CSV table of C-alpha atoms and ligand atoms in Angstrom, one decimal:
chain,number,residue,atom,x,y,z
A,1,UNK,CA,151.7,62.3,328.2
A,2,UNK,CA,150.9,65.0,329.8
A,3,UNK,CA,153.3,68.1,329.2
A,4,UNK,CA,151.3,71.6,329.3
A,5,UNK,CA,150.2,72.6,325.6
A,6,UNK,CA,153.3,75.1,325.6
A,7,UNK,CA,155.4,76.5,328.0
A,8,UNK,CA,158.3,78.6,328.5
A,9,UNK,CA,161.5,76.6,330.4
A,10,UNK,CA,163.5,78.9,333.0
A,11,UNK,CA,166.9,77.1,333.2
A,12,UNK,CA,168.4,78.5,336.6
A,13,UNK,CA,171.3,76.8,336.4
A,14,UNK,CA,172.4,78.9,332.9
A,15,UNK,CA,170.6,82.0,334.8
A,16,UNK,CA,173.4,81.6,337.5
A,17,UNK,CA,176.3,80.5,335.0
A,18,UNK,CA,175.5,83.4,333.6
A,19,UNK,CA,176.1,85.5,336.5
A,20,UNK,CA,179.3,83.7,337.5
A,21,UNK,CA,180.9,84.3,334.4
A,22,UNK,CA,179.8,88.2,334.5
A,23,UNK,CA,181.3,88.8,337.9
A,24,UNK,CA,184.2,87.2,336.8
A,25,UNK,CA,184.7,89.9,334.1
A,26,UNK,CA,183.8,92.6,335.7
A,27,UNK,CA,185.5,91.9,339.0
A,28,UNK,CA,186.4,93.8,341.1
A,29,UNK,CA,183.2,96.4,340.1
A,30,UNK,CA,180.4,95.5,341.1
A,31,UNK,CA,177.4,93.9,339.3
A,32,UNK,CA,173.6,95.1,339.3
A,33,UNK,CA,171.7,92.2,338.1
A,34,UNK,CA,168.5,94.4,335.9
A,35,UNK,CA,164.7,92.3,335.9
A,36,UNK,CA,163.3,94.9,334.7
A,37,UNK,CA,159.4,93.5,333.2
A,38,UNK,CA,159.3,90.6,335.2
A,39,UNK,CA,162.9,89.5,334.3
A,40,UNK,CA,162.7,90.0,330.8
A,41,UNK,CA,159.8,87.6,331.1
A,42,UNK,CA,161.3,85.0,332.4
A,43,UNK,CA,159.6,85.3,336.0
A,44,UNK,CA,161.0,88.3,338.8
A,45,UNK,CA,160.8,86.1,341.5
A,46,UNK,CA,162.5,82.8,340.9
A,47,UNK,CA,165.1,85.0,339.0
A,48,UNK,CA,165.7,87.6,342.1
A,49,UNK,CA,165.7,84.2,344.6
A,50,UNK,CA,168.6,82.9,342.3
A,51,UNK,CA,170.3,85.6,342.0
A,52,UNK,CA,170.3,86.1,346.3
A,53,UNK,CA,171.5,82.8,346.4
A,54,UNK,CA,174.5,83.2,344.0
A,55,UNK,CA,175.1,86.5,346.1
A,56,UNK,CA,174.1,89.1,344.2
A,57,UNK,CA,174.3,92.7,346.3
A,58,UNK,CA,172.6,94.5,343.8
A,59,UNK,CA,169.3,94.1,342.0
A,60,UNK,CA,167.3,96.6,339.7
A,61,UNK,CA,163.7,95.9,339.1
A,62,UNK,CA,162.4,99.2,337.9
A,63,UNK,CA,159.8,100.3,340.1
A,64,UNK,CA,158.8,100.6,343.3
A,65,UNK,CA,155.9,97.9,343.6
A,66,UNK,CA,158.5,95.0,342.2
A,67,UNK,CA,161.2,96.0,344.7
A,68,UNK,CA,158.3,95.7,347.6
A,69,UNK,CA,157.2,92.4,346.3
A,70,UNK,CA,160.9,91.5,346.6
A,71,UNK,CA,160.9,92.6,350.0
A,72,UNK,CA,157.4,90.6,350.9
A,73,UNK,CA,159.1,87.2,349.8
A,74,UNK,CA,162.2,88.1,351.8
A,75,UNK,CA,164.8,89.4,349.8
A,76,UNK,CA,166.5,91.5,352.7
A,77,UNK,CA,168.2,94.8,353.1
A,78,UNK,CA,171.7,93.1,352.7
A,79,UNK,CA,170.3,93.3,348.9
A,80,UNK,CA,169.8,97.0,347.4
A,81,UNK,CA,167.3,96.9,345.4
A,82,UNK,CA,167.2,99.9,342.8
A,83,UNK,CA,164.4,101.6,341.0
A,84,UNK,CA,164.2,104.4,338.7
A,85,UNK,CA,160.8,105.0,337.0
A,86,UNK,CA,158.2,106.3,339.6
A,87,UNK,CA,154.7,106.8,339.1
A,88,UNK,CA,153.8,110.6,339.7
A,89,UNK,CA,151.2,110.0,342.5
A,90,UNK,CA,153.2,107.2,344.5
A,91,UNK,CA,153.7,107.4,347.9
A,92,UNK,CA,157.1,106.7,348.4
A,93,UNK,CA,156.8,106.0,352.1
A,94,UNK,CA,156.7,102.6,352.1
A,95,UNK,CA,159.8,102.5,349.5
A,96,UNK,CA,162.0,104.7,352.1
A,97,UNK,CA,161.1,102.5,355.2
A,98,UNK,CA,161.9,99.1,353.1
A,99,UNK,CA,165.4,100.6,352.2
A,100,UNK,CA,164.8,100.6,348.4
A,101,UNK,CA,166.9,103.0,346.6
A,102,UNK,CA,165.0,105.6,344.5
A,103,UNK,CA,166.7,106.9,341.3
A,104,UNK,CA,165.5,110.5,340.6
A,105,UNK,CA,166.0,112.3,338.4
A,106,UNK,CA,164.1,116.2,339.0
A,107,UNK,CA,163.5,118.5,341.6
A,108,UNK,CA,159.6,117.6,342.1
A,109,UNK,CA,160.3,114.2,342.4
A,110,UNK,CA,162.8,114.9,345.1
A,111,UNK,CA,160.8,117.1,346.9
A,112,UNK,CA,158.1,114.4,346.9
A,113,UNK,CA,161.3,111.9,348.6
A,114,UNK,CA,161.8,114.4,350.5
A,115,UNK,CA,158.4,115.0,352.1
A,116,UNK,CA,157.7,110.7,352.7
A,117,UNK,CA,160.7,110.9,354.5
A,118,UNK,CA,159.8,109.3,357.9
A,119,UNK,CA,162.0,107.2,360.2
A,120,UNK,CA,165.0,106.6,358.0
A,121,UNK,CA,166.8,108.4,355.3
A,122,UNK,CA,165.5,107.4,351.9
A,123,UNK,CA,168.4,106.1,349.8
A,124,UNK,CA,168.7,108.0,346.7
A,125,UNK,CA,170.6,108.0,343.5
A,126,UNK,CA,170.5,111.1,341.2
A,127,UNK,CA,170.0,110.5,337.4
A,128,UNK,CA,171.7,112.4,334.8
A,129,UNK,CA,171.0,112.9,331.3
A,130,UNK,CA,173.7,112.2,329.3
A,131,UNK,CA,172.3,112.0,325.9
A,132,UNK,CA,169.6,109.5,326.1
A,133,UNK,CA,166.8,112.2,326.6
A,134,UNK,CA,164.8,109.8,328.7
A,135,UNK,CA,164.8,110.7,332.5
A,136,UNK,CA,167.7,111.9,333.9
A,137,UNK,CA,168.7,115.7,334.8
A,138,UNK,CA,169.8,117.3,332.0
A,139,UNK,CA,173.0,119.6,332.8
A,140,UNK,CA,171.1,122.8,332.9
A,141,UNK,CA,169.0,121.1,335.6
A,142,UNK,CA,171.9,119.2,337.1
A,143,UNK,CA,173.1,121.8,339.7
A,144,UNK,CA,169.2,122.3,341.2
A,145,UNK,CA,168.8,118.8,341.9
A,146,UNK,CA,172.0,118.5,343.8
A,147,UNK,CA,171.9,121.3,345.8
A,148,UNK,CA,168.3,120.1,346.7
A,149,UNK,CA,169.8,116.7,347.6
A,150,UNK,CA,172.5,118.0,349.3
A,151,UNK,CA,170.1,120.0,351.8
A,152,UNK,CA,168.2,117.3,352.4
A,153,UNK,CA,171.6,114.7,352.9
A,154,UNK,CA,172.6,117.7,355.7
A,155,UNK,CA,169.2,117.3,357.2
A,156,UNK,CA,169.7,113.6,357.4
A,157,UNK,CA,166.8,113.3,355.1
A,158,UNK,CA,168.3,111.6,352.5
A,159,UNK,CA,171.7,109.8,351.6
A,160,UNK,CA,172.7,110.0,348.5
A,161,UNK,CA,174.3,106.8,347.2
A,162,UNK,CA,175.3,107.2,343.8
A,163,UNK,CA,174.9,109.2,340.3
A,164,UNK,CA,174.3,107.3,336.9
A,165,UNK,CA,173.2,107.4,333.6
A,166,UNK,CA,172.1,105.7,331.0
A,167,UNK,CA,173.8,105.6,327.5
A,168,UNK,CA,172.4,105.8,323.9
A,169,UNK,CA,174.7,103.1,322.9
A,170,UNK,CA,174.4,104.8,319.1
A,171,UNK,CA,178.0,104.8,318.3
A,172,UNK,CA,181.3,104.7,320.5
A,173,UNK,CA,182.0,108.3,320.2
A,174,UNK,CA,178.7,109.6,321.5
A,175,UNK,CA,178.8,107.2,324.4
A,176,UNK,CA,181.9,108.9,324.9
A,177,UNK,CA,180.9,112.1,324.9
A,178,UNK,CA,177.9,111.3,326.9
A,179,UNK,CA,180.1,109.7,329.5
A,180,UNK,CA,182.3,113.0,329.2
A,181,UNK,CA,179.3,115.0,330.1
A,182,UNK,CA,178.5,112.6,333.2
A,183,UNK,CA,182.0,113.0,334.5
A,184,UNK,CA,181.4,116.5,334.3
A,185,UNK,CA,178.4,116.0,336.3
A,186,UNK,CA,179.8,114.5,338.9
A,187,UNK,CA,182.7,116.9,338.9
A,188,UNK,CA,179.7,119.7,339.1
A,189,UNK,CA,178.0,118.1,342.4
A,190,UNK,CA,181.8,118.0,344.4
A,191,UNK,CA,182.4,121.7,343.5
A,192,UNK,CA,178.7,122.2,345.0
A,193,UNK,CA,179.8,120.4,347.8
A,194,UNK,CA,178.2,116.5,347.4
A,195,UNK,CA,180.5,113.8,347.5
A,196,UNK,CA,179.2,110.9,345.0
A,197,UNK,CA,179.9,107.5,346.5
A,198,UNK,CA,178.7,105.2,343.3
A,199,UNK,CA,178.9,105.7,340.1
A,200,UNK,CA,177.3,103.3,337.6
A,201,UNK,CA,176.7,104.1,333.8
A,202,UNK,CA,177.2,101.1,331.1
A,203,UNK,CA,174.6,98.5,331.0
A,204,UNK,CA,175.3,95.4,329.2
A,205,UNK,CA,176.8,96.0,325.9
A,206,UNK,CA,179.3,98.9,327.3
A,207,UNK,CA,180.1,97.0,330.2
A,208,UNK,CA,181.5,94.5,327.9
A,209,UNK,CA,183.2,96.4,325.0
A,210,UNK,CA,183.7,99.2,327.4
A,211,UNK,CA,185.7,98.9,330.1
A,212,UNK,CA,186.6,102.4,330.8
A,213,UNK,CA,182.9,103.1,331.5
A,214,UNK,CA,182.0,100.5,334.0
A,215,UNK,CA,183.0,102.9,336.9
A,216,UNK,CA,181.9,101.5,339.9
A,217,UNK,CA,179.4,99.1,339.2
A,218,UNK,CA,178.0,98.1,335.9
A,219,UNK,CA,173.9,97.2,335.4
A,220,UNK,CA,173.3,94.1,333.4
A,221,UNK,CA,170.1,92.2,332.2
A,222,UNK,CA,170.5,91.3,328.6
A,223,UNK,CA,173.8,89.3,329.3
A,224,UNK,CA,172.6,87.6,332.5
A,225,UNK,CA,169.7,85.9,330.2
A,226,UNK,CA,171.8,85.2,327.5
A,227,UNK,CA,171.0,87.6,324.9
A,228,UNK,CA,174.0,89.6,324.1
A,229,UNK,CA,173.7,92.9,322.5
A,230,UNK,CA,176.5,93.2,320.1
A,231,UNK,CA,176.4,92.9,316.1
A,232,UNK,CA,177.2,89.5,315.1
A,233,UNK,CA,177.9,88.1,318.6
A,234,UNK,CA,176.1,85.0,319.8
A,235,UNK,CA,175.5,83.8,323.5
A,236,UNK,CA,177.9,81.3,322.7
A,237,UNK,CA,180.5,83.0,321.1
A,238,UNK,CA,181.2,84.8,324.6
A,239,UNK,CA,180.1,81.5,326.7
A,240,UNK,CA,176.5,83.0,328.1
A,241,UNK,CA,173.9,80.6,328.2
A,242,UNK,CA,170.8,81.5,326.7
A,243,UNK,CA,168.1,81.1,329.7
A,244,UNK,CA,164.6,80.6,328.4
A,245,UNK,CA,163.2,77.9,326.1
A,246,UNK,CA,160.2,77.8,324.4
A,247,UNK,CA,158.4,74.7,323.7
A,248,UNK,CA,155.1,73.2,322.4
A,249,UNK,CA,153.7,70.0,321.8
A,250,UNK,CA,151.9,69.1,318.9
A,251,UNK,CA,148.2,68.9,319.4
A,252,UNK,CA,147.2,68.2,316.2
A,253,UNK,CA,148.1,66.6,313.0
A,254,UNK,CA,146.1,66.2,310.0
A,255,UNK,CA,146.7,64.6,306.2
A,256,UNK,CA,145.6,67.1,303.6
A,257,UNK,CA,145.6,67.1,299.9
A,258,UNK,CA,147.9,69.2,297.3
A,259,UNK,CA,146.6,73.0,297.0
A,260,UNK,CA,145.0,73.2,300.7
A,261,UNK,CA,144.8,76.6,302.0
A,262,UNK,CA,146.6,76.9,305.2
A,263,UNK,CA,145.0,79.1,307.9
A,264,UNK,CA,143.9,82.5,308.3
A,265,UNK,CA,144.0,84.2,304.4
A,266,UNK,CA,145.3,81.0,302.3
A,267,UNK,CA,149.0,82.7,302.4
A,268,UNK,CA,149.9,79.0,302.2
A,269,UNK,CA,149.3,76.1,300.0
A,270,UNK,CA,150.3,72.7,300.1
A,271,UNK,CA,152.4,71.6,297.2
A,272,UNK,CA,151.7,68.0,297.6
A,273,UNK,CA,149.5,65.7,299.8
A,274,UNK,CA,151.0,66.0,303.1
A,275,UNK,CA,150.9,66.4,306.7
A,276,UNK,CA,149.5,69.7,308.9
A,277,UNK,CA,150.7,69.8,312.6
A,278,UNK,CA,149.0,72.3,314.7
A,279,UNK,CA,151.3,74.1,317.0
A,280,UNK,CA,149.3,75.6,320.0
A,281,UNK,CA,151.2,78.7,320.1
A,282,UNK,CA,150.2,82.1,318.7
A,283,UNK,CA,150.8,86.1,318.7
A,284,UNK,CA,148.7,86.0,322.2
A,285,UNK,CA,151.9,84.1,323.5
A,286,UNK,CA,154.3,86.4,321.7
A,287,UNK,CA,155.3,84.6,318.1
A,288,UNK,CA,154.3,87.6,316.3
A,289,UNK,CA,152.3,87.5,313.1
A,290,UNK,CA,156.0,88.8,311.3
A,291,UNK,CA,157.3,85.7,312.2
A,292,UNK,CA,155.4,83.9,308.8
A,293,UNK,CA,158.3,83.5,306.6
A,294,UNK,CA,160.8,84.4,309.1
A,295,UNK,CA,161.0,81.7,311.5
A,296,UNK,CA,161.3,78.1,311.8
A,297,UNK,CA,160.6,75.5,314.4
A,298,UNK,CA,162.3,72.6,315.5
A,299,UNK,CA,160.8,69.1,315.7
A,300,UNK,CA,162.4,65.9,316.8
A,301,UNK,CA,166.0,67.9,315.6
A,302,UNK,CA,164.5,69.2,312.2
A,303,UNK,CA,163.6,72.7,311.0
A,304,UNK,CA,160.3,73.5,309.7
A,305,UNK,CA,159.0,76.7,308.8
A,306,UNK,CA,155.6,78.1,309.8
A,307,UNK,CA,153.1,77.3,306.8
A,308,UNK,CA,150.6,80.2,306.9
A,309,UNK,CA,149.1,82.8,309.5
A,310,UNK,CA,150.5,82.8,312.5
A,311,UNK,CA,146.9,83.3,314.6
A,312,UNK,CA,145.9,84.0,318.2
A,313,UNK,CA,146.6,80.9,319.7
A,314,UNK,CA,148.2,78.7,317.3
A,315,UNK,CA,149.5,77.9,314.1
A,316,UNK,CA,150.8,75.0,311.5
A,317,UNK,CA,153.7,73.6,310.2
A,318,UNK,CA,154.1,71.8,307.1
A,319,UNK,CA,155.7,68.3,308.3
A,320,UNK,CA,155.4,66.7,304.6
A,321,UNK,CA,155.8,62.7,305.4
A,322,UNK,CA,157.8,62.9,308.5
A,323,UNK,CA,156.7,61.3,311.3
A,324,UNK,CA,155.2,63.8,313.7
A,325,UNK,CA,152.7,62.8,315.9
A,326,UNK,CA,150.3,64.7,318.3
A,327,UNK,CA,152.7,65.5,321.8
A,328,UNK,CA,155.9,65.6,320.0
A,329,UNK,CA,157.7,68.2,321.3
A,330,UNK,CA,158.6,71.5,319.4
A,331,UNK,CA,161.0,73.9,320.2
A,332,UNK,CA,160.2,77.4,319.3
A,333,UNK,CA,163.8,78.9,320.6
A,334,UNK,CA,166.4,77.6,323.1
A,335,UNK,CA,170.2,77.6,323.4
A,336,UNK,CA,169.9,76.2,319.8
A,337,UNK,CA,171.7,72.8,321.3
A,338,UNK,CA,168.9,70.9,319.3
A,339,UNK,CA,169.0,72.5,316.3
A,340,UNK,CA,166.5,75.2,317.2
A,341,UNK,CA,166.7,79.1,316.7
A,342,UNK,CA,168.1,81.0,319.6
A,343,UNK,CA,166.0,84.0,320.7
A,344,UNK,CA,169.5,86.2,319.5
A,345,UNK,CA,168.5,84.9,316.0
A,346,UNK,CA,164.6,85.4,316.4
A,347,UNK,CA,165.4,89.1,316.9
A,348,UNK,CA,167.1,89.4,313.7
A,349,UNK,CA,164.9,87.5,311.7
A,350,UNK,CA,162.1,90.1,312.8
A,351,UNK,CA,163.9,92.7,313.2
A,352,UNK,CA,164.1,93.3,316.5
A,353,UNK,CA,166.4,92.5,319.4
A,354,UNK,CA,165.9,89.5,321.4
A,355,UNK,CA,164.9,91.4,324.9
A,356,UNK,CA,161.9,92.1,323.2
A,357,UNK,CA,161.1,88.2,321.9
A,358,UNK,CA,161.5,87.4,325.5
A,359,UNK,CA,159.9,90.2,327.0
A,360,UNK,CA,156.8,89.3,325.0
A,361,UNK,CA,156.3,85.9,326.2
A,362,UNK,CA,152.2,85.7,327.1
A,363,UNK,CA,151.3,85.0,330.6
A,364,UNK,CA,149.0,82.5,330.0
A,365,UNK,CA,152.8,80.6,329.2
A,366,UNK,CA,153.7,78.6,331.8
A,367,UNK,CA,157.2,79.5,333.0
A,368,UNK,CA,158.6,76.1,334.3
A,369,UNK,CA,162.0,76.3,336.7
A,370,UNK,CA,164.4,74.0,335.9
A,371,UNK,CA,167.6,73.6,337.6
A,372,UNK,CA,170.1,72.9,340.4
A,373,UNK,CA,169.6,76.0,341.9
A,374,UNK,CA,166.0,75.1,341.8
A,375,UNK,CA,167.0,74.7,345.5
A,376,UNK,CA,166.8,77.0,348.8
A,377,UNK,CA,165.3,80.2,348.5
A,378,UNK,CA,163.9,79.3,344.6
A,379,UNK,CA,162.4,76.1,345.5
A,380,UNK,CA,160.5,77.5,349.0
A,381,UNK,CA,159.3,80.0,346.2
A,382,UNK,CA,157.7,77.9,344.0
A,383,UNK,CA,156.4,75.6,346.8
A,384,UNK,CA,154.5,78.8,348.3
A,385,UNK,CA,156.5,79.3,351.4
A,386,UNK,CA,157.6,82.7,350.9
B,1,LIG,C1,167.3,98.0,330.9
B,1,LIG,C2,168.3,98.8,331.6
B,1,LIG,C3,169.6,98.3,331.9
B,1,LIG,C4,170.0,96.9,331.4
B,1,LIG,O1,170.2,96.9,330.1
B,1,LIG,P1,170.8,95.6,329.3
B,1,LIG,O2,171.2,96.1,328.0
B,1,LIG,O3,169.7,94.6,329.3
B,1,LIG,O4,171.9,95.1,330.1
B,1,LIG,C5,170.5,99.1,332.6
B,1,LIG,N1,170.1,100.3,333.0
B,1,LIG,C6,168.9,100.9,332.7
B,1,LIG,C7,168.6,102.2,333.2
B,1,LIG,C8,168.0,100.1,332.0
B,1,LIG,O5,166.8,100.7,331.7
């Protein structure tokens, strides 16, 4: 057999379910598909080329070297592609001239927008701080950067496309209040004169529980992947597919005796004479050294925990007298269809949120497409013709 040593599977078909079933709540606002950090791991290009096909008008990918790269493999301007977080020396020239829209958030940084400006307007959104304390114009701020963009919208330099912000998501009533605030904000700009087009504020947890706050167009990644945010809510309980699987095959197994030390430190001995298998995955391909204790493993539809360190590139599981052989297949976290732990569930058993699991994924972890939609723009992808 000949399956890669592990490797991370890409289901495109539960990428696009995903979106479908989004949409179809949120219509008629529209949707901003987030891939942010290479998709939340799971690949920014096959991702973005799946999510053209299925029709997606609005992408956010962070910065401006990912919406480029977008461009270069042909995502067109019929897609807006939105970034927020700008390096301080980039020369936004090249951004303006391939139409992708530039969140800003201060006056320098618009001045510097302002400057690249060349043959076209550069497509700007202004970001508001409405709580967060991240980027974003704060409200004392506020009125300078607006009556900068609006000098530069009547010079034809820029178009301003849209306000946002970005919520805390601490508790309902401060995301009220901070959406209270924005309002305000946007009330502020039209007495100064600029008319906001787009508005877009709740990501994927408000967008879901709050539907007073998805304005005119809601910006989504956790859902899309199938990782909701809420307490106590699977991917299943609301009918999102989780998107990546991790796998493994077993490259090792090895009879030991009772009381054998098991990897790095001895944290675990064998109570009886049984079976090692070495799974080739470690904390370089983001199973964290936390998840000793926390997390189990599936093997031919059976749970086993992780006996000992996890290390770089590997570590063991206990398999007793079971019959698991070298090449069996182990799955580290999927839709949990085969009695494996979703990533949901790897969050909270390390105390942490499942973006982050996913996120973490090393690179040397082959991502492997799988899929329907593994078709038109996608499968030109990943033959190398775009
Ligand atoms: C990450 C991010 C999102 C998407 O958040 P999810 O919770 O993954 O939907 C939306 N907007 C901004 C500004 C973000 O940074």
């Amino acid at each position: 057999m000949n399956a890669p040593l592990r490797r991370a599977e890409i289901d495109l078909d539960a990428y696009r379910a995903n979106l479908d079933l989004v949409r179809e709540w949120m219509d008629p606002v529209e949707l901003m598909a987030i891939m942010k950090a290479d998709a939340y791991g799971h690949g920014l290009e096959p991702i973005a080329l799946a999510a053209v096909d299925a029709g997606i008008r609005w992408i956010g990918v962070l910065t401006v070297p990912a919406a480029l790269r977008l461009r270069s493999i042909g995502v067109s301007e019929d897609v807006h592609l939105f970034t927020w977080q700008h390096d301080p020396a980039l020369d936004f020239r090249d951004a303006i001239d391939s139409a992708v829209d530039l969140g800003v958030s201060n006056v320098p940084e618009l001045q510097r927008v302002i400057d690249a400006v060349d043959q076209r307007p550069a497509r700007v959104h202004l970001g508001f701080d409405s709580g967060l304390h991240r980027d974003g114009a704060t409200p004392e701020t506020w009125p300078a950067l607006v009556s900068l963009a609006l000098d530069a919208q009547r010079a034809g330099r820029i178009e301003v496309v849209a306000a946002y912000t970005h919520l805390a998501e601490s508790s309902d009533q401060d995301d009220t209040d901070a959406v209270a605030l924005f309002d305000a904000a946007v009330e502020r700009a039209d007495d100064l004169g600029l008319d906001i087009p787009t508005e877009h504020v709740a990501a994927s947890l408000a967008g879901l529980e709050r539907k007073e706050f998805r304005k005119d167009m809601v910006r989504m990644g956790a859902n899309l992947f199938g990782i909701p945010g809420a307490d106590g809510v699977s991917a299943a309980d609301l009918g999102l597919e989780p998107v990546m699987t991790l796998t493994a095959s077993v490259a090792k197994t090895k009879r030991v005796p009772v009381d054998t030390g098991v990897s790095y430190d001895y944290t675990y001995r064998t109570t009886t004479e049984t079976t090692l298998a070495l799974v080739p995955v470690g904390y370089a391909d983001g199973v964290p050294r936390l998840a000793q204790g926390r997390i189990e493993v599936a093997i031919a539809g059976k749970r086993y925990p992780i006996a000992g360190r996890v290390a770089m590139d590997q570590f063991l599981v206990d398999v007793g007298d079971d019959d698991v052989r070298t090449g069996d297949a182990v799955v580290l976290f999927g839709t949990g269809e085969h009695d494996e732990m979703t990533v949901l569930e790897w969050g909270e058993a390390l105390g942490t949120i499942g973006e982050e699991i996913v996120c973490r994924i090393g690179a040397r972890v082959p991502r492997e497409y799988q899929g329907h939609s593994v078709e038109g723009h996608v499968a030109e992808y990943l033959r190398g013709e775009r």
